[in-house]
Amino acid sequence: MIPVQDPKTRLMIGYAASIGSAVAYGTVAVIGRKIVGDYAPPLVATAFSMAMGTAMVALLFVGDVRSDIGSAPRRGWIMLALAGLAAAWGVSFWYLALDEAPVVLVAPLVGVSPLVSIALTHFFLQRLEKVTKRTALGALLVVGGVALVTLGNQ
Amino acid sequence: MLGVLLGLSAALGFGIAAVFARVGLQDIKATTGTLVSLVVGTIITMALAFVFHTDAILKLAGVAFLWFLLSAFINFPLGRLLNFTGVSMAGVSKSAPIVGSSPLFATILAISIGGESINTMIAIGTLSIIGGLAMILSQR
């Protein structure tokens, strides 16, 4: 990847990447319905697609990984491993929740995760970034809207 | 009640993951970070899948793997990598709610391609998401 230094350019690329990610995740949700409906339980589908995704990312970006192995500090590796662990925890508890309650209840609850990120950022990452009132209000509107869209889809 | 607690635990996991990624991506490229998080996630979810669904795994049809492959390509080299790039460049507080709006795009696809219908609740939810995204994206 090419390093970008200008803050405005970084912000714009960050916004574009985040929107692209949301589109990708939204598309996967539609494909996932087909897979879970016709071929495999959700946890099995996630595990196998994650394994294939790992192989793809490793093949595509082997050069970046090699350069980071030589230069990145241990803290970065640990934090990203913890990110993977926490995401796996999220996936696991999601399926456990679906065993106990209907998706109409679970999906809006899981949808509050951006608010968790924002709260943690506000309390623990003030040195890295400032959470503005505008961001918090925007996130509340998104989370509320996601809950309504989820309920409307049931 | 247990379902609510488990659902909130899932949200906590996803929320914490984004924050750990934000810290880790200060020192490591988004591409490498995506791979590290995927390796850990794969080990855990694969272990859980074999513990709880061994029979289903042994009975998987060949065509299922093609669907897994398609899902994997969109989810990880695209979705997760773009997610980490967003966190790294825009910050987790701005990126997380934008990425969290993904059900809107799923609904748009389901309506435009899947032929599903729109109702009042979806319409209000969509307006709310667009309003929230506009508030976040209009910050410079």
mmCIF file of C-alpha atoms in Angstrom:
data_model
loop_
_atom_site.group_PDB
_atom_site.id
_atom_site.type_symbol
_atom_site.label_atom_id
_atom_site.label_comp_id
_atom_site.label_asym_id
_atom_site.label_seq_id
_atom_site.Cartn_x
_atom_site.Cartn_y
_atom_site.Cartn_z
ATOM 1 C CA MET A 1 0.000 0.000 0.000
ATOM 2 C CA ILE A 2 1.164 3.579 -0.719
ATOM 3 C CA PRO A 3 1.600 5.689 2.449
ATOM 4 C CA VAL A 4 -0.604 8.818 2.493
ATOM 5 C CA GLN A 5 0.469 11.714 4.737
ATOM 6 C CA ASP A 6 -2.005 14.545 4.015
ATOM 7 C CA PRO A 7 -4.672 14.432 6.808
ATOM 8 C CA LYS A 8 -7.570 15.489 4.542
ATOM 9 C CA THR A 9 -6.653 12.896 1.914
ATOM 10 C CA ARG A 10 -6.310 10.235 4.623
ATOM 11 C CA LEU A 11 -9.763 11.150 5.966
ATOM 12 C CA MET A 12 -11.371 10.986 2.518
ATOM 13 C CA ILE A 13 -9.717 7.626 1.755
ATOM 14 C CA GLY A 14 -10.846 6.415 5.199
ATOM 15 C CA TYR A 15 -14.454 7.452 4.513
ATOM 16 C CA ALA A 16 -14.413 5.831 1.048
ATOM 17 C CA ALA A 17 -12.891 2.625 2.437
ATOM 18 C CA SER A 18 -15.473 2.489 5.248
ATOM 19 C CA ILE A 19 -18.355 2.913 2.794
ATOM 20 C CA GLY A 20 -16.802 0.231 0.562
ATOM 21 C CA SER A 21 -16.574 -2.066 3.562
ATOM 22 C CA ALA A 22 -20.242 -1.473 4.440
ATOM 23 C CA VAL A 23 -21.250 -2.296 0.848
ATOM 24 C CA ALA A 24 -19.121 -5.483 0.943
ATOM 25 C CA TYR A 25 -20.571 -6.592 4.292
ATOM 26 C CA GLY A 26 -24.087 -5.804 3.068
ATOM 27 C CA THR A 27 -23.502 -7.929 -0.051
ATOM 28 C CA VAL A 28 -22.112 -10.788 2.034
ATOM 29 C CA ALA A 29 -25.227 -10.677 4.221
ATOM 30 C CA VAL A 30 -27.373 -11.351 1.136
ATOM 31 C CA ILE A 31 -25.079 -14.177 -0.056
ATOM 32 C CA GLY A 32 -24.962 -15.499 3.512
ATOM 33 C CA ARG A 33 -28.735 -15.938 3.557
ATOM 34 C CA LYS A 34 -28.454 -18.224 0.526
ATOM 35 C CA ILE A 35 -25.566 -20.220 2.053
ATOM 36 C CA VAL A 36 -27.212 -20.626 5.462
ATOM 37 C CA GLY A 37 -30.579 -21.436 3.887
ATOM 38 C CA ASP A 38 -29.283 -24.068 1.443
ATOM 39 C CA TYR A 39 -25.864 -25.392 2.422
ATOM 40 C CA ALA A 40 -24.420 -24.943 5.928
ATOM 41 C CA PRO A 41 -25.014 -23.717 9.499
ATOM 42 C CA PRO A 42 -23.872 -20.085 10.017
ATOM 43 C CA LEU A 43 -20.847 -20.988 12.160
ATOM 44 C CA VAL A 44 -19.587 -23.530 9.598
ATOM 45 C CA ALA A 45 -20.061 -21.036 6.753
ATOM 46 C CA THR A 46 -18.185 -18.362 8.701
ATOM 47 C CA ALA A 47 -15.315 -20.698 9.636
ATOM 48 C CA PHE A 48 -14.738 -21.979 6.100
ATOM 49 C CA SER A 49 -15.136 -18.599 4.412
ATOM 50 C CA MET A 50 -12.770 -17.074 6.996
ATOM 51 C CA ALA A 51 -10.175 -19.785 6.294
ATOM 52 C CA MET A 52 -10.439 -19.149 2.537
ATOM 53 C CA GLY A 53 -10.295 -15.379 3.143
ATOM 54 C CA THR A 54 -7.131 -15.820 5.207
ATOM 55 C CA ALA A 55 -5.486 -17.710 2.348
ATOM 56 C CA MET A 56 -6.522 -15.031 -0.172
ATOM 57 C CA VAL A 57 -5.226 -12.146 1.952
ATOM 58 C CA ALA A 58 -1.963 -14.022 2.613
ATOM 59 C CA LEU A 59 -1.415 -14.633 -1.115
ATOM 60 C CA LEU A 60 -2.363 -11.104 -2.183
ATOM 61 C CA PHE A 61 -0.352 -9.191 0.406
ATOM 62 C CA VAL A 62 2.605 -11.408 1.216
ATOM 63 C CA GLY A 63 5.007 -8.517 0.447
ATOM 64 C CA ASP A 64 3.403 -6.186 3.013
ATOM 65 C CA VAL A 65 3.439 -8.930 5.628
ATOM 66 C CA ARG A 66 7.145 -9.608 5.018
ATOM 67 C CA SER A 67 8.082 -5.937 5.389
ATOM 68 C CA ASP A 68 6.025 -5.595 8.591
ATOM 69 C CA ILE A 69 7.589 -8.726 10.090
ATOM 70 C CA GLY A 70 10.969 -7.020 9.939
ATOM 71 C CA SER A 71 9.924 -3.595 11.147
ATOM 72 C CA ALA A 72 6.676 -3.474 13.175
ATOM 73 C CA PRO A 73 6.836 -3.431 16.980
ATOM 74 C CA ARG A 74 5.478 -6.322 19.055
ATOM 75 C CA ARG A 75 2.664 -4.109 20.445
ATOM 76 C CA GLY A 76 1.084 -3.826 16.988
ATOM 77 C CA TRP A 77 1.014 -7.592 16.462
ATOM 78 C CA ILE A 78 -0.495 -8.178 19.897
ATOM 79 C CA MET A 79 -3.194 -5.532 19.398
ATOM 80 C CA LEU A 80 -4.192 -6.957 16.007
ATOM 81 C CA ALA A 81 -4.246 -10.503 17.368
ATOM 82 C CA LEU A 82 -6.511 -9.222 20.148
ATOM 83 C CA ALA A 83 -8.686 -7.567 17.473
ATOM 84 C CA GLY A 84 -9.051 -10.975 15.790
ATOM 85 C CA LEU A 85 -9.807 -12.599 19.138
ATOM 86 C CA ALA A 86 -12.447 -9.994 19.995
ATOM 87 C CA ALA A 87 -14.061 -10.312 16.540
ATOM 88 C CA ALA A 88 -14.184 -14.117 16.975
ATOM 89 C CA TRP A 89 -15.742 -13.562 20.401
ATOM 90 C CA GLY A 90 -18.339 -11.317 18.710
ATOM 91 C CA VAL A 91 -19.158 -13.947 16.070
ATOM 92 C CA SER A 92 -19.370 -16.741 18.664
ATOM 93 C CA PHE A 93 -21.665 -14.812 21.003
ATOM 94 C CA TRP A 94 -23.792 -13.772 18.039
ATOM 95 C CA TYR A 95 -24.534 -17.421 17.244
ATOM 96 C CA LEU A 96 -25.074 -18.251 20.912
ATOM 97 C CA ALA A 97 -27.535 -15.355 21.135
ATOM 98 C CA LEU A 98 -29.385 -16.614 18.052
ATOM 99 C CA ASP A 99 -29.817 -19.955 19.838
ATOM 100 C CA GLU A 100 -31.567 -18.167 22.712
ATOM 101 C CA ALA A 101 -33.508 -15.357 21.041
ATOM 102 C CA PRO A 102 -34.991 -14.469 17.622
ATOM 103 C CA VAL A 103 -32.891 -12.568 15.072
ATOM 104 C CA VAL A 104 -35.345 -9.672 15.322
ATOM 105 C CA LEU A 105 -34.087 -9.109 18.882
ATOM 106 C CA VAL A 106 -30.432 -10.107 18.450
ATOM 107 C CA ALA A 107 -29.585 -8.151 15.268
ATOM 108 C CA PRO A 108 -30.443 -4.668 16.648
ATOM 109 C CA LEU A 109 -28.512 -5.496 19.849
ATOM 110 C CA VAL A 110 -25.426 -6.512 17.884
ATOM 111 C CA GLY A 111 -25.911 -3.374 15.795
ATOM 112 C CA VAL A 112 -24.941 -1.175 18.759
ATOM 113 C CA SER A 113 -21.281 -2.234 18.383
ATOM 114 C CA PRO A 114 -20.260 1.125 16.809
ATOM 115 C CA LEU A 115 -21.468 2.849 19.976
ATOM 116 C CA VAL A 116 -19.256 0.499 22.014
ATOM 117 C CA SER A 117 -16.272 1.444 19.811
ATOM 118 C CA ILE A 118 -17.038 5.147 20.174
ATOM 119 C CA ALA A 119 -17.413 4.934 23.959
ATOM 120 C CA LEU A 120 -14.148 2.989 24.317
ATOM 121 C CA THR A 121 -12.372 5.428 21.989
ATOM 122 C CA HIS A 122 -13.656 8.380 24.030
ATOM 123 C CA PHE A 123 -12.480 6.904 27.331
ATOM 124 C CA PHE A 124 -9.261 5.112 26.334
ATOM 125 C CA LEU A 125 -7.958 6.518 23.042
ATOM 126 C CA GLN A 126 -8.195 10.274 23.589
ATOM 127 C CA ARG A 127 -4.522 10.575 22.643
ATOM 128 C CA LEU A 128 -5.225 9.022 19.228
ATOM 129 C CA GLU A 129 -8.511 10.619 18.236
ATOM 130 C CA LYS A 130 -11.219 12.934 19.541
ATOM 131 C CA VAL A 131 -14.845 11.819 19.470
ATOM 132 C CA THR A 132 -16.989 14.800 18.464
ATOM 133 C CA LYS A 133 -20.634 15.300 19.440
ATOM 134 C CA ARG A 134 -21.467 15.267 15.733
ATOM 135 C CA THR A 135 -19.874 11.816 15.315
ATOM 136 C CA ALA A 136 -21.693 10.448 18.383
ATOM 137 C CA LEU A 137 -25.058 11.822 17.221
ATOM 138 C CA GLY A 138 -24.479 10.514 13.692
ATOM 139 C CA ALA A 139 -23.622 7.078 15.097
ATOM 140 C CA LEU A 140 -26.815 7.085 17.207
ATOM 141 C CA LEU A 141 -28.877 7.850 14.093
ATOM 142 C CA VAL A 142 -27.128 5.043 12.156
ATOM 143 C CA VAL A 143 -27.621 2.494 14.960
ATOM 144 C CA GLY A 144 -31.279 3.495 15.407
ATOM 145 C CA GLY A 145 -31.828 3.306 11.654
ATOM 146 C CA VAL A 146 -30.167 -0.120 11.438
ATOM 147 C CA ALA A 147 -32.496 -1.375 14.193
ATOM 148 C CA LEU A 148 -35.543 -0.106 12.263
ATOM 149 C CA VAL A 149 -34.327 -1.583 8.950
ATOM 150 C CA THR A 150 -33.679 -4.935 10.672
ATOM 151 C CA LEU A 151 -37.120 -4.951 12.297
ATOM 152 C CA GLY A 152 -38.726 -3.930 8.995
ATOM 153 C CA ASN A 153 -37.048 -6.851 7.221
ATOM 154 C CA GLN A 154 -38.544 -9.492 9.541
ATOM 155 C CA MET B 1 -32.971 -12.238 28.964
ATOM 156 C CA LEU B 2 -30.039 -14.594 28.248
ATOM 157 C CA GLY B 3 -30.417 -13.850 24.532
ATOM 158 C CA VAL B 4 -30.200 -10.114 25.250
ATOM 159 C CA LEU B 5 -27.022 -10.571 27.323
ATOM 160 C CA LEU B 6 -25.432 -12.777 24.661
ATOM 161 C CA GLY B 7 -26.377 -10.290 21.916
ATOM 162 C CA LEU B 8 -24.848 -7.414 23.895
ATOM 163 C CA SER B 9 -21.727 -9.552 24.504
ATOM 164 C CA ALA B 10 -21.438 -9.967 20.732
ATOM 165 C CA ALA B 11 -21.721 -6.191 20.278
ATOM 166 C CA LEU B 12 -19.045 -5.720 22.938
ATOM 167 C CA GLY B 13 -16.743 -8.137 21.086
ATOM 168 C CA PHE B 14 -17.175 -6.363 17.740
ATOM 169 C CA GLY B 15 -16.826 -2.946 19.399
ATOM 170 C CA ILE B 16 -13.620 -3.904 21.219
ATOM 171 C CA ALA B 17 -12.192 -5.487 18.046
ATOM 172 C CA ALA B 18 -12.371 -2.157 16.192
ATOM 173 C CA VAL B 19 -10.605 -0.363 19.054
ATOM 174 C CA PHE B 20 -7.780 -2.929 19.255
ATOM 175 C CA ALA B 21 -7.430 -2.666 15.473
ATOM 176 C CA ARG B 22 -7.156 1.133 15.725
ATOM 177 C CA VAL B 23 -4.256 0.839 18.161
ATOM 178 C CA GLY B 24 -2.495 -1.954 16.269
ATOM 179 C CA LEU B 25 -2.816 -0.235 12.894
ATOM 180 C CA GLN B 26 -0.676 2.653 14.092
ATOM 181 C CA ASP B 27 2.351 0.408 13.673
ATOM 182 C CA ILE B 28 1.285 -2.154 11.060
ATOM 183 C CA LYS B 29 -0.191 -1.896 7.538
ATOM 184 C CA ALA B 30 -3.930 -2.553 7.134
ATOM 185 C CA THR B 31 -3.146 -5.507 4.833
ATOM 186 C CA THR B 32 -0.934 -7.217 7.427
ATOM 187 C CA GLY B 33 -3.385 -6.315 10.197
ATOM 188 C CA THR B 34 -6.223 -7.929 8.256
ATOM 189 C CA LEU B 35 -4.204 -11.132 7.932
ATOM 190 C CA VAL B 36 -3.229 -11.256 11.627
ATOM 191 C CA SER B 37 -6.823 -10.752 12.770
ATOM 192 C CA LEU B 38 -8.052 -13.356 10.269
ATOM 193 C CA VAL B 39 -5.547 -16.010 11.364
ATOM 194 C CA VAL B 40 -6.659 -15.691 14.999
ATOM 195 C CA GLY B 41 -10.342 -15.556 14.043
ATOM 196 C CA THR B 42 -10.061 -18.583 11.755
ATOM 197 C CA ILE B 43 -8.445 -20.751 14.438
ATOM 198 C CA ILE B 44 -11.206 -19.957 16.926
ATOM 199 C CA THR B 45 -14.230 -20.177 14.621
ATOM 200 C CA MET B 46 -12.932 -23.331 12.915
ATOM 201 C CA ALA B 47 -12.443 -25.002 16.314
ATOM 202 C CA LEU B 48 -15.967 -24.002 17.389
ATOM 203 C CA ALA B 49 -17.424 -25.165 14.066
ATOM 204 C CA PHE B 50 -15.842 -28.619 14.464
ATOM 205 C CA VAL B 51 -16.969 -28.878 18.102
ATOM 206 C CA PHE B 52 -20.604 -27.961 17.422
ATOM 207 C CA HIS B 53 -21.190 -29.025 13.800
ATOM 208 C CA THR B 54 -18.925 -31.974 12.962
ATOM 209 C CA ASP B 55 -21.760 -33.857 11.233
ATOM 210 C CA ALA B 56 -22.744 -30.855 9.117
ATOM 211 C CA ILE B 57 -19.108 -30.329 8.061
ATOM 212 C CA LEU B 58 -18.703 -33.971 7.001
ATOM 213 C CA LYS B 59 -21.905 -33.717 4.932
ATOM 214 C CA LEU B 60 -21.054 -30.433 3.145
ATOM 215 C CA ALA B 61 -21.848 -30.507 -0.594
ATOM 216 C CA GLY B 62 -19.057 -29.609 -3.040
ATOM 217 C CA VAL B 63 -20.995 -26.601 -4.365
ATOM 218 C CA ALA B 64 -21.094 -25.153 -0.836
ATOM 219 C CA PHE B 65 -17.344 -24.504 -1.074
ATOM 220 C CA LEU B 66 -17.883 -22.353 -4.174
ATOM 221 C CA TRP B 67 -20.341 -20.239 -2.187
ATOM 222 C CA PHE B 68 -17.852 -20.061 0.719
ATOM 223 C CA LEU B 69 -15.219 -18.890 -1.772
ATOM 224 C CA LEU B 70 -17.459 -16.100 -3.095
ATOM 225 C CA SER B 71 -18.418 -15.057 0.425
ATOM 226 C CA ALA B 72 -14.746 -15.171 1.512
ATOM 227 C CA PHE B 73 -13.631 -12.924 -1.358
ATOM 228 C CA ILE B 74 -16.234 -10.236 -0.660
ATOM 229 C CA ASN B 75 -15.951 -10.496 3.129
ATOM 230 C CA PHE B 76 -12.211 -10.478 3.740
ATOM 231 C CA PRO B 77 -9.896 -9.162 1.000
ATOM 232 C CA LEU B 78 -12.656 -6.553 0.417
ATOM 233 C CA GLY B 79 -14.832 -6.013 3.529
ATOM 234 C CA ARG B 80 -12.318 -6.570 6.343
ATOM 235 C CA LEU B 81 -9.397 -4.915 4.543
ATOM 236 C CA LEU B 82 -11.466 -1.838 3.644
ATOM 237 C CA ASN B 83 -12.759 -1.795 7.233
ATOM 238 C CA PHE B 84 -9.205 -1.772 8.617
ATOM 239 C CA THR B 85 -8.137 0.837 6.044
ATOM 240 C CA GLY B 86 -11.065 3.015 7.160
ATOM 241 C CA VAL B 87 -10.181 2.584 10.841
ATOM 242 C CA SER B 88 -6.537 3.364 10.120
ATOM 243 C CA MET B 89 -7.181 6.490 8.030
ATOM 244 C CA ALA B 90 -10.448 8.029 9.301
ATOM 245 C CA GLY B 91 -10.297 6.762 12.899
ATOM 246 C CA VAL B 92 -12.440 4.196 14.645
ATOM 247 C CA SER B 93 -15.095 6.651 15.888
ATOM 248 C CA LYS B 94 -15.937 7.731 12.335
ATOM 249 C CA SER B 95 -15.321 4.434 10.555
ATOM 250 C CA ALA B 96 -17.265 2.131 12.930
ATOM 251 C CA PRO B 97 -20.712 3.719 12.420
ATOM 252 C CA ILE B 98 -20.170 3.952 8.642
ATOM 253 C CA VAL B 99 -19.266 0.243 8.461
ATOM 254 C CA GLY B 100 -22.142 -0.465 10.864
ATOM 255 C CA SER B 101 -24.588 0.849 8.257
ATOM 256 C CA SER B 102 -24.067 -2.328 6.183
ATOM 257 C CA PRO B 103 -27.639 -3.639 6.794
ATOM 258 C CA LEU B 104 -28.828 -0.672 4.721
ATOM 259 C CA PHE B 105 -26.836 -1.937 1.718
ATOM 260 C CA ALA B 106 -28.042 -5.491 2.318
ATOM 261 C CA THR B 107 -31.614 -4.205 2.273
ATOM 262 C CA ILE B 108 -31.028 -2.161 -0.897
ATOM 263 C CA LEU B 109 -29.664 -5.310 -2.596
ATOM 264 C CA ALA B 110 -32.490 -7.489 -1.299
ATOM 265 C CA ILE B 111 -35.057 -5.004 -2.610
ATOM 266 C CA SER B 112 -33.391 -4.274 -5.973
ATOM 267 C CA ILE B 113 -32.201 -7.807 -6.835
ATOM 268 C CA GLY B 114 -34.129 -10.101 -4.503
ATOM 269 C CA GLY B 115 -37.497 -8.472 -5.203
ATOM 270 C CA GLU B 116 -38.246 -7.887 -1.520
ATOM 271 C CA SER B 117 -40.589 -5.018 -0.687
ATOM 272 C CA ILE B 118 -40.016 -1.801 1.260
ATOM 273 C CA ASN B 119 -42.232 -0.814 4.204
ATOM 274 C CA THR B 120 -42.613 2.210 6.483
ATOM 275 C CA MET B 121 -40.152 0.939 9.079
ATOM 276 C CA ILE B 122 -37.449 0.297 6.458
ATOM 277 C CA ALA B 123 -38.080 3.723 4.901
ATOM 278 C CA ILE B 124 -37.746 5.543 8.259
ATOM 279 C CA GLY B 125 -34.683 3.457 9.180
ATOM 280 C CA THR B 126 -33.067 4.235 5.826
ATOM 281 C CA LEU B 127 -33.617 7.977 6.287
ATOM 282 C CA SER B 128 -32.151 7.773 9.785
ATOM 283 C CA ILE B 129 -29.036 5.928 8.524
ATOM 284 C CA ILE B 130 -28.549 8.396 5.655
ATOM 285 C CA GLY B 131 -28.925 11.317 8.077
ATOM 286 C CA GLY B 132 -26.390 9.771 10.462
ATOM 287 C CA LEU B 133 -23.925 9.048 7.666
ATOM 288 C CA ALA B 134 -24.296 12.601 6.338
ATOM 289 C CA MET B 135 -23.481 13.993 9.804
ATOM 290 C CA ILE B 136 -20.342 11.859 10.068
ATOM 291 C CA LEU B 137 -19.142 12.258 6.476
ATOM 292 C CA SER B 138 -19.604 16.038 6.450
ATOM 293 C CA GLN B 139 -16.827 16.422 9.053
ATOM 294 C CA ARG B 140 -13.426 17.474 7.712
#
